[in-house]
Every structure is written in C-alpha cells, then in structure tokens.
Coordinates of C-alpha atoms and ligand atoms in Angstrom, one line a residue:
M1 CA 7.6 2.5 -23.2
V2 CA 7.8 6.1 -24.0
K3 CA 11.2 7.6 -23.8
F4 CA 12.9 10.8 -24.7
P5 CA 15.5 10.8 -27.6
P6 CA 19.1 10.3 -26.2
H7 CA 21.0 13.5 -24.9
T8 CA 17.8 15.6 -25.0
Q9 CA 18.9 18.8 -23.2
W10 CA 17.5 19.4 -19.7
D11 CA 17.6 22.2 -17.2
V12 CA 16.4 21.6 -13.7
F13 CA 16.0 24.8 -11.8
C14 CA 15.9 24.4 -7.9
K15 CA 15.7 26.8 -5.0
V16 CA 16.2 25.5 -1.6
I17 CA 13.3 26.9 0.4
D18 CA 14.0 24.7 3.5
N19 CA 15.4 21.5 4.5
Y20 CA 16.4 18.7 2.1
G21 CA 13.1 17.9 -0.1
D22 CA 13.4 20.5 -2.8
I23 CA 16.9 19.4 -3.8
G24 CA 16.1 16.0 -2.7
V25 CA 13.6 15.8 -5.5
C26 CA 15.5 17.7 -8.1
W27 CA 18.3 15.2 -7.6
R28 CA 16.6 12.2 -7.4
L29 CA 15.0 13.5 -10.9
A30 CA 18.4 14.6 -12.7
R31 CA 20.0 11.2 -11.6
Q32 CA 17.2 9.2 -13.3
L33 CA 17.2 11.4 -16.4
A34 CA 21.4 11.5 -16.9
N35 CA 21.8 7.9 -15.8
E36 CA 18.9 5.7 -17.0
Q37 CA 18.1 7.9 -20.0
Q38 CA 21.0 9.1 -21.1
Q39 CA 19.7 12.9 -21.0
Y40 CA 22.2 15.8 -20.7
V41 CA 21.1 17.6 -17.6
R42 CA 22.1 20.9 -16.1
L43 CA 20.8 21.2 -12.5
W44 CA 20.8 24.9 -11.4
V45 CA 20.8 24.9 -7.4
D46 CA 21.0 28.3 -5.2
D47 CA 22.2 26.3 -2.2
L48 CA 25.0 23.9 -2.8
K49 CA 25.3 23.6 1.2
A50 CA 22.2 22.1 1.7
F51 CA 22.8 20.0 -1.6
K52 CA 26.3 18.8 0.1
E53 CA 24.5 17.2 2.7
I54 CA 22.8 14.4 0.6
C55 CA 25.5 14.3 -1.9
P56 CA 29.0 14.8 -0.6
H57 CA 30.4 14.7 -3.9
V58 CA 29.5 18.3 -4.2
N59 CA 32.1 21.2 -3.7
T60 CA 30.4 24.1 -2.4
N61 CA 33.3 26.5 -3.9
L62 CA 32.6 25.6 -7.9
N63 CA 30.1 27.3 -9.8
K64 CA 29.9 24.3 -12.3
Q65 CA 31.0 20.7 -11.3
L66 CA 30.1 17.5 -12.9
V67 CA 28.8 14.8 -10.5
E68 CA 27.2 11.5 -11.3
N69 CA 27.1 12.6 -15.1
I70 CA 24.9 15.9 -14.4
F71 CA 26.5 19.3 -14.9
I72 CA 25.8 21.2 -11.7
Y73 CA 25.5 24.9 -11.4
H74 CA 25.3 27.2 -8.5
W75 CA 22.3 29.5 -9.2
Q76 CA 23.5 32.7 -8.2
A77 CA 21.6 36.0 -8.3
H78 CA 23.5 37.6 -11.2
W79 CA 22.3 35.3 -13.9
Q80 CA 25.1 34.5 -16.8
P81 CA 23.2 33.8 -20.2
V82 CA 23.2 30.3 -21.2
S83 CA 21.1 29.1 -24.4
P84 CA 18.2 27.3 -22.9
A85 CA 17.5 23.3 -23.1
D86 CA 14.9 21.4 -24.7
I87 CA 13.0 20.7 -21.5
V88 CA 13.1 23.3 -18.6
I89 CA 12.0 22.0 -15.2
E90 CA 11.0 24.8 -12.7
S91 CA 10.6 23.0 -9.6
F92 CA 7.9 24.2 -7.1
A93 CA 7.6 27.5 -8.8
C94 CA 10.7 28.5 -8.0
N95 CA 10.9 31.1 -10.5
L96 CA 13.3 31.2 -13.5
P97 CA 15.7 34.2 -14.4
D98 CA 14.0 36.7 -16.6
D99 CA 17.0 36.5 -19.1
Y100 CA 16.5 32.9 -19.5
I101 CA 12.6 33.1 -20.2
Q102 CA 13.7 35.6 -22.7
A103 CA 16.0 33.3 -24.0
M104 CA 13.4 30.6 -24.5
S105 CA 11.0 33.1 -26.2
Q106 CA 13.9 33.8 -28.7
A107 CA 15.2 30.0 -29.0
N108 CA 14.7 28.4 -32.4
K109 CA 13.1 25.4 -31.2
T110 CA 10.2 24.2 -29.3
I111 CA 11.0 24.0 -25.6
L112 CA 8.7 22.4 -23.0
W113 CA 8.6 24.5 -20.2
V114 CA 7.1 22.5 -16.7
N115 CA 6.4 23.7 -13.7
L116 CA 7.3 20.6 -11.2
E117 CA 4.5 20.8 -8.5
Y118 CA 4.4 19.6 -5.0
L119 CA 3.2 16.1 -4.3
T120 CA -0.6 15.7 -3.9
Y121 CA -3.0 13.1 -3.7
E122 CA -5.8 15.3 -3.8
R123 CA -8.6 14.5 -6.4
W124 CA -8.7 18.3 -7.6
S125 CA -5.2 17.8 -9.3
V126 CA -6.7 15.4 -11.7
D127 CA -8.2 18.7 -13.4
F128 CA -5.1 20.8 -13.5
H129 CA -2.5 18.3 -14.4
A130 CA -0.2 18.8 -17.5
I131 CA -2.6 21.7 -18.4
P132 CA -0.8 24.5 -20.0
S133 CA -0.9 28.3 -18.8
L134 CA 0.1 31.2 -21.2
Q135 CA 3.1 33.3 -19.9
S136 CA 4.2 36.6 -21.3
L137 CA 6.3 36.4 -24.7
N138 CA 3.8 33.9 -25.9
L139 CA 5.5 31.3 -23.8
K140 CA 3.8 27.9 -22.3
K141 CA 3.9 26.8 -19.0
Y142 CA 2.8 23.3 -18.2
F143 CA 1.7 22.3 -14.5
F144 CA 2.8 19.0 -13.6
F145 CA 1.2 17.3 -10.4
P146 CA 3.3 14.5 -9.0
G147 CA 1.0 11.9 -6.8
L148 CA -2.1 10.2 -8.2
P149 CA -1.7 7.4 -11.0
E150 CA -3.8 10.0 -13.1
T151 CA -1.8 12.6 -12.7
G152 CA 2.1 12.8 -12.7
G153 CA 2.7 9.7 -10.6
L154 CA 5.9 9.3 -8.6
I155 CA 9.6 9.5 -9.6
R156 CA 10.5 5.6 -9.9
E157 CA 13.8 4.2 -11.0
H158 CA 13.8 1.2 -13.2
A159 CA 13.8 -2.0 -11.0
I160 CA 14.1 -0.1 -7.8
I161 CA 11.5 -2.1 -6.0
E162 CA 13.0 -5.4 -7.1
Q163 CA 16.5 -3.9 -6.0
A164 CA 14.7 -3.5 -2.7
I165 CA 13.5 -6.9 -2.3
T166 CA 16.8 -8.5 -3.1
F167 CA 18.5 -6.6 -0.7
Q168 CA 15.8 -7.6 1.9
N169 CA 16.7 -11.0 1.0
D170 CA 20.3 -10.8 1.8
P171 CA 20.8 -10.3 5.6
I172 CA 24.7 -10.3 5.3
A173 CA 24.4 -7.3 2.5
Q174 CA 22.0 -5.6 5.1
Q175 CA 24.1 -6.1 8.2
Q176 CA 27.4 -4.9 6.3
F177 CA 25.3 -2.0 5.3
L178 CA 24.2 -0.9 8.7
S179 CA 27.7 -1.5 10.3
Q180 CA 29.0 1.2 8.1
L181 CA 26.3 3.4 10.4
H182 CA 27.9 1.7 13.3
V183 CA 24.3 0.0 14.0
T184 CA 24.1 -3.5 14.9
K185 CA 20.5 -4.9 14.7
K186 CA 19.7 -6.4 17.8
P187 CA 17.9 -10.1 17.4
N188 CA 14.3 -9.9 17.7
S189 CA 14.4 -6.1 18.1
F190 CA 11.8 -3.8 16.2
L191 CA 14.1 -1.6 14.0
L192 CA 12.4 2.1 13.5
F193 CA 13.8 4.7 11.6
I194 CA 12.6 8.3 12.4
F195 CA 13.0 11.1 9.8
S196 CA 10.6 13.2 10.8
Y197 CA 9.9 17.1 11.9
A198 CA 9.5 18.0 15.6
N199 CA 6.8 16.3 17.6
Q200 CA 6.2 17.7 21.3
A201 CA 4.4 14.7 22.3
I202 CA 7.0 12.4 21.5
G203 CA 7.4 11.6 25.4
E204 CA 4.4 9.5 25.9
W205 CA 5.5 7.4 22.8
L206 CA 8.8 6.9 24.1
D207 CA 7.6 5.7 27.2
T208 CA 5.0 3.3 25.9
L209 CA 8.0 1.7 23.8
K210 CA 10.3 1.6 27.1
H211 CA 7.8 -0.3 28.8
G212 CA 6.7 -2.4 25.5
E213 CA 6.7 -6.1 25.5
H214 CA 9.2 -5.9 22.6
A215 CA 12.8 -4.5 22.2
Y216 CA 12.8 -1.4 20.4
Q217 CA 15.8 0.0 18.5
L218 CA 15.4 3.7 17.1
L219 CA 17.6 5.2 14.6
I220 CA 17.2 9.2 14.4
P221 CA 19.2 11.4 12.1
Q222 CA 20.2 15.5 12.8
T223 CA 16.4 16.6 12.7
P224 CA 14.6 18.8 14.8
L225 CA 13.0 16.1 16.6
L226 CA 16.4 15.9 18.3
K227 CA 15.4 18.9 20.5
N228 CA 12.2 16.7 21.7
L229 CA 14.5 13.9 22.1
A230 CA 16.9 15.9 24.3
D231 CA 14.0 17.5 26.4
Y232 CA 13.0 13.8 27.1
L233 CA 16.2 12.7 28.0
H234 CA 16.9 15.6 30.1
I235 CA 20.3 16.6 28.2
D236 CA 21.5 19.2 26.2
V237 CA 20.7 18.6 22.1
N238 CA 24.3 19.2 21.1
T239 CA 25.3 15.7 22.9
L240 CA 22.9 14.2 20.5
I241 CA 25.5 13.7 17.7
P242 CA 26.1 10.6 15.5
D243 CA 26.7 7.5 17.3
Y244 CA 25.4 8.6 20.7
T245 CA 23.1 5.4 21.9
V246 CA 21.3 5.2 25.1
Q247 CA 19.5 2.3 26.4
L248 CA 16.2 2.8 28.3
K249 CA 14.4 -0.8 29.3
N250 CA 13.4 -2.2 26.1
L251 CA 14.0 0.9 24.0
T252 CA 17.5 1.8 22.2
L253 CA 17.8 5.2 20.7
Q254 CA 20.8 5.9 18.5
I255 CA 21.8 9.1 16.4
I256 CA 23.0 8.2 13.0
P257 CA 24.6 10.1 10.4
F258 CA 23.4 12.0 7.3
I259 CA 24.0 9.7 4.3
T260 CA 23.5 9.9 0.5
Q261 CA 20.3 9.3 -1.0
V262 CA 21.4 5.8 -2.3
D263 CA 22.1 4.8 1.2
F264 CA 19.0 6.6 2.4
D265 CA 17.1 4.1 0.4
K266 CA 19.2 1.1 1.6
L267 CA 18.3 2.2 5.3
L268 CA 14.7 2.2 4.7
W269 CA 14.9 -1.1 3.2
C270 CA 16.7 -2.5 6.1
T271 CA 14.1 -1.6 8.9
D272 CA 10.8 -2.6 10.2
Y273 CA 9.3 0.8 10.3
N274 CA 10.0 4.2 8.6
I275 CA 8.5 7.6 10.2
I276 CA 9.5 9.7 7.0
R277 CA 8.4 13.4 6.2
G278 CA 8.1 15.6 3.5
E279 CA 7.8 14.8 -0.2
D280 CA 11.1 12.7 -1.5
S281 CA 11.6 10.4 1.7
F282 CA 7.9 9.6 1.7
I283 CA 8.0 8.4 -1.8
R284 CA 11.2 6.1 -0.9
A285 CA 9.2 4.6 1.9
Q286 CA 6.6 4.0 -0.5
Y287 CA 9.0 1.5 -2.3
A288 CA 10.4 -0.1 0.8
G289 CA 7.5 -2.5 1.4
K290 CA 7.7 -1.7 5.1
P291 CA 4.7 -0.5 7.5
M292 CA 5.4 3.6 7.7
L293 CA 4.0 6.8 8.9
W294 CA 4.0 10.0 6.9
H295 CA 4.9 13.3 9.1
I296 CA 3.6 15.7 6.3
Y297 CA 5.2 19.0 5.9
P298 CA 3.3 21.3 8.1
Q299 CA 1.0 23.9 6.3
R300 CA -0.7 27.2 7.7
E301 CA -4.2 26.8 8.4
K302 CA -3.6 23.1 8.6
T303 CA -4.1 22.3 4.8
H304 CA -1.5 19.7 4.9
L305 CA -4.1 17.3 6.9
M306 CA -6.5 17.5 4.2
K307 CA -3.4 16.3 1.7
L308 CA -2.6 13.7 4.4
E309 CA -6.5 12.5 4.3
A310 CA -6.3 12.4 0.4
F311 CA -2.9 10.0 0.6
L312 CA -4.9 7.6 3.5
E313 CA -8.1 7.5 1.4
H314 CA -6.1 6.0 -1.6
Y315 CA -3.4 4.1 0.7
L316 CA -6.1 2.2 2.8
D317 CA -8.6 1.1 0.0
G318 CA -9.3 -2.4 0.6
L319 CA -8.5 -2.7 4.3
P320 CA -11.3 -3.2 7.0
S321 CA -12.7 0.0 7.8
S322 CA -12.0 -0.8 11.4
V323 CA -8.2 -1.2 10.5
Q324 CA -8.3 1.7 8.5
L325 CA -9.6 4.0 11.4
I326 CA -6.6 2.8 13.6
I327 CA -4.3 3.5 11.1
K328 CA -5.7 7.0 10.4
N329 CA -5.6 7.6 14.3
W330 CA -2.2 6.8 14.5
W331 CA -1.2 8.7 11.6
F332 CA -2.9 11.7 12.7
A333 CA -1.7 11.4 16.3
W334 CA 1.7 11.8 15.1
N335 CA 0.7 14.8 12.7
N336 CA -1.3 16.4 15.2
Q337 CA 1.3 15.8 18.2
E338 CA -1.3 14.2 20.7
N339 CA -2.4 10.9 21.9
L340 CA 0.4 9.3 20.7
A341 CA 0.8 6.1 23.1
E342 CA -2.9 4.8 23.0
S343 CA -3.1 5.4 19.2
W344 CA 0.4 3.4 18.7
L345 CA -0.9 0.6 20.9
A346 CA -4.0 0.2 19.0
Y347 CA -1.9 0.1 15.8
C348 CA 0.6 -2.3 17.2
E349 CA -2.3 -5.1 17.5
Q350 CA -3.1 -4.6 14.1
I351 CA 0.6 -5.0 12.8
S352 CA 0.6 -8.4 10.9
I353 CA -2.4 -6.8 8.5
I354 CA -0.5 -3.7 8.4
K355 CA 2.7 -5.3 7.3
E356 CA 0.8 -7.3 4.5
Q357 CA -0.9 -4.2 3.3
A358 CA 2.5 -2.3 3.1
K359 CA 4.0 -5.1 1.1
K360 CA 1.0 -5.0 -1.4
W361 CA 1.4 -1.3 -1.6
T362 CA 4.5 -1.3 -2.7
E363 CA 3.8 -4.0 -5.4
K364 CA 1.1 -2.1 -6.6
Q365 CA 3.6 0.9 -7.3
K366 CA 5.2 -1.2 -10.1
T367 CA 1.9 -1.0 -12.0
V368 CA 1.8 2.8 -12.1
T369 CA 3.3 4.3 -14.7
D370 CA 6.5 6.5 -13.3
L371 CA 6.9 10.3 -13.4
I372 CA 9.4 10.2 -15.9
T373 CA 7.8 8.2 -18.2
K374 CA 4.7 10.8 -17.7
L375 CA 7.1 13.3 -18.6
A376 CA 8.3 11.8 -21.9
K377 CA 4.5 11.3 -23.0
L378 CA 4.0 15.2 -22.5
Y379 CA 6.9 15.8 -24.4
K380 CA 6.1 13.5 -27.1
N381 CA 2.7 15.2 -27.2
Ligands
TRH1 O1 13.4 17.6 4.0 P1 12.1 17.5 3.7 O2 11.4 17.9 5.0 O3 12.1 18.6 2.8 C1 10.8 19.3 2.4 C2 11.1 20.7 2.2 O4 11.1 21.1 3.6 C3 10.4 21.4 1.3 O5 10.4 22.9 1.5 C4 9.0 20.8 1.1 O6 8.5 21.5 0.3 C5 8.9 19.5 1.2 O7 9.6 18.9 2.1 C6 7.5 19.1 0.9 O8 11.6 16.1 3.3 P2 12.0 15.4 2.1 O9 11.1 15.7 1.1 O10 11.9 13.7 2.5 O11 13.5 15.3 1.7 C7 14.6 14.8 2.5 C8 15.7 14.6 1.4 O12 16.8 14.1 2.0 C9 15.4 13.2 0.8 O13 15.9 13.2 -0.9 C10 16.1 12.1 1.2 C11 17.3 12.8 1.7 N1 18.1 12.5 2.8 C12 19.4 12.1 2.6 O14 19.7 12.1 1.6 N2 20.2 11.3 3.6 C13 19.7 11.1 5.0 O15 20.4 11.0 5.7 C14 18.3 12.1 5.1 C15 18.0 12.0 6.4 C16 17.7 12.4 4.3

C-alpha cells in the first residue's frame, strides 16, 4: 500500500458554501490523514459555526485550536502569512489566498497543489482526473476527481466496513447507541433515516407508509425537509425539535438531534434504510450495506440528474433490467419530487433483491483503492 512519509505537512482549505458537505468532506479527510497516517494537518475553515454542528469540540471563538490531532484555523478575510505545507488541498475550488500562492511559488521545496473536486461518477472525469494545469507564478495545480475506481475513488478509512459489520452483528451495542438518541427500535418495524433536502411531494409517500402493511419508524434530523413535514402534519415547523415524536397509524416519525460524524456513521449502520444527500453522507451510506436513496444536491439546469444517472448505471450493474428500472424510478421520483407513492410500492416488492445488492455493493467498495491512497500515489509520482 502506498503511504505518505510520516509527518508530511498538509494544508487543507475549506470554504463552507452551504450546508455541511464542504466541511464534512474536509473534516473526514483531515481525520484520516492525521489519525491513520500520522500526517501533520492544518485545516483552514471559514465558518466554524457550521463546523461545530458536526464536531462539537470546535470552539467558534478560537482562531487556532487542536482537535483530534488536527490544527484547525479560522480562515479569515485578512490572511496572516504562514509557510506553505508539502501538500495543499484546495477543496471545491475554494480559491487559496493570493499571499499563500505567492509563498508556494517562493518555497524551497516541491509542493503538491491539488484541487479536490466534487464527487462524480460521470465517465468524462476519467480524462480530467489528476491532470495538472499550469497556474500563474509557474505553479501547477492537479485536478482530483473523487468517484469512480478509475479516478480518485472515495474517502474510506481503514477497516470501516469491517467496523460496520461488527456493529451490525451486535444488537446490544446498537440499542445502546440508539438510546443515546432517545430512539427505541420497535420490534418488526422498518427503521428509516432521512437526511435529505426539501421534498414537496413527501405527503403522498408518508400516507403510503401510514397505511402500509408494515410498521415504519422514521428518524429525521433538522433539515429543510422539516418544513414539508410540518405542512403535512399541519403544525408549526418550530415544533419539530429533537425528541418530537408522532404516531400516525403504522408510521412513527421522530426528530433526532445533530450528531458527530462518527455517530452519524453508526446511525447509518443501525437502520434498515437510509435516505442521504449531498456528498459525504452519500459515501458513508455506501459503506453501511443497507438499501439507500441518494437525494443529490440540486443544480441549475438539472445537471445533477445526469450525475445521478451516472451513479445508478455503475451501482445497478448486474441487476435484472426490470429491477434496475424500478430502483431508478424510485430514486428519480424522490429527486424530481413526484410520483413517490407508486414508485415506492413497486420498489418495496423488490426489497429482498435490493437488500442483497446493497450488501454486495458495500463489499465491492473494499476492493476499490481509497482516495487517500490515490493521493499518496499522486504525491509519490
Ligand atoms: O450537507 P450537505 O447537503 O452538503 C453539501 C453542501 O450543500 C455542498 O455545498 C455541496 O457541494 C455538497 O453537499 C454536494 O450533504 P453532505 O455532503 O452529505 O454533508 C453532510 C455532512 O454532515 C456529512 O459529513 C455528515 C454530517 N452530519 C453529521 O456529522 N451529523 C449529523 O447529525 C448529520 C445529519 C450530518
């Protein structure tokens, strides 16, 4: 396995555009680098408040702090000069400070400058991955695309899938964990976690669950979906705070608090079904071995739907075409916010095949080179 020399210095730059994905990805990367590969990591973040939501140890009043072996810096408009690291990660084209770029050009060492791009499974990314582009001051920047096995792969900590399976084989540990969130899994109920964007069509789906044959238990954190939920329940959205629970025939809805990334992973391992979104939560759901749905980050001109299609092509490979179509219909129904009830019912009829496929997908991830190893190869070369 290709590794970085110990104590290689990193600067990871993160601008929070919205939500938690930008910091979610950078935090995941920083933790793996510092704690699995003994790297020296400085993480520059412009919005410590968003960061604190997923990492409560972050103190929003400090400009510099050490959390989980990572030096966290508040990235402010006024840049204080620092000597550049050996590897510089510019996440999602967040634009490094001019003075920092200047310092890189004057440094007396070779620096690897990487723009960490958004996740994509589209084939075009193969031609653009890890290609250098000449910048001003004679510097080179490499464009790194996470996603496909042929491109940057995915962030995956050592033995994370094995950890998930061990946890899943331990019902007591799971119940103890859920009880910290004040959740009790009801016997024979189907436990769903929903971390999605808003969905105006959710009412017809909730009606289907409510009148369904099985008991459904939905766990929902604070997300824009709560507005749709409040409309459905005819209540004020401010009522929907952690621990709020309502029983509607066969359906139980419960609001849960925001939790750390480590606990977030555990939650995905405990449930029967995960509806996740964005980028980082979507990757984590792929390691949970559970059926899932990806609410992809909506983009203008619906380009996100092409990304969704590209992933599904990869994900559903090997399934009978009739089942592929049923899964696609459900995923697109959710993302297009239409026809949720009918597509869900058709989907549920195939659930045993879908469960098997989800397990196989997770197993397959173990065979793919992870993102950090790919970065290490790039650095070595
Ligand atoms: O929050 P997201 O929608 O993030 C994003 C951003 O919108 C970003 O601008 C966009 O580019 C990107 O999506 C595609 O979804 P994501 O990526 O899944 O990030 C959520 C993070 O929050 C993830 O790291 C998991 C974490 N999280 C917790 O740690 N605890 C929690 O309780 C919850 C609900 C999430």
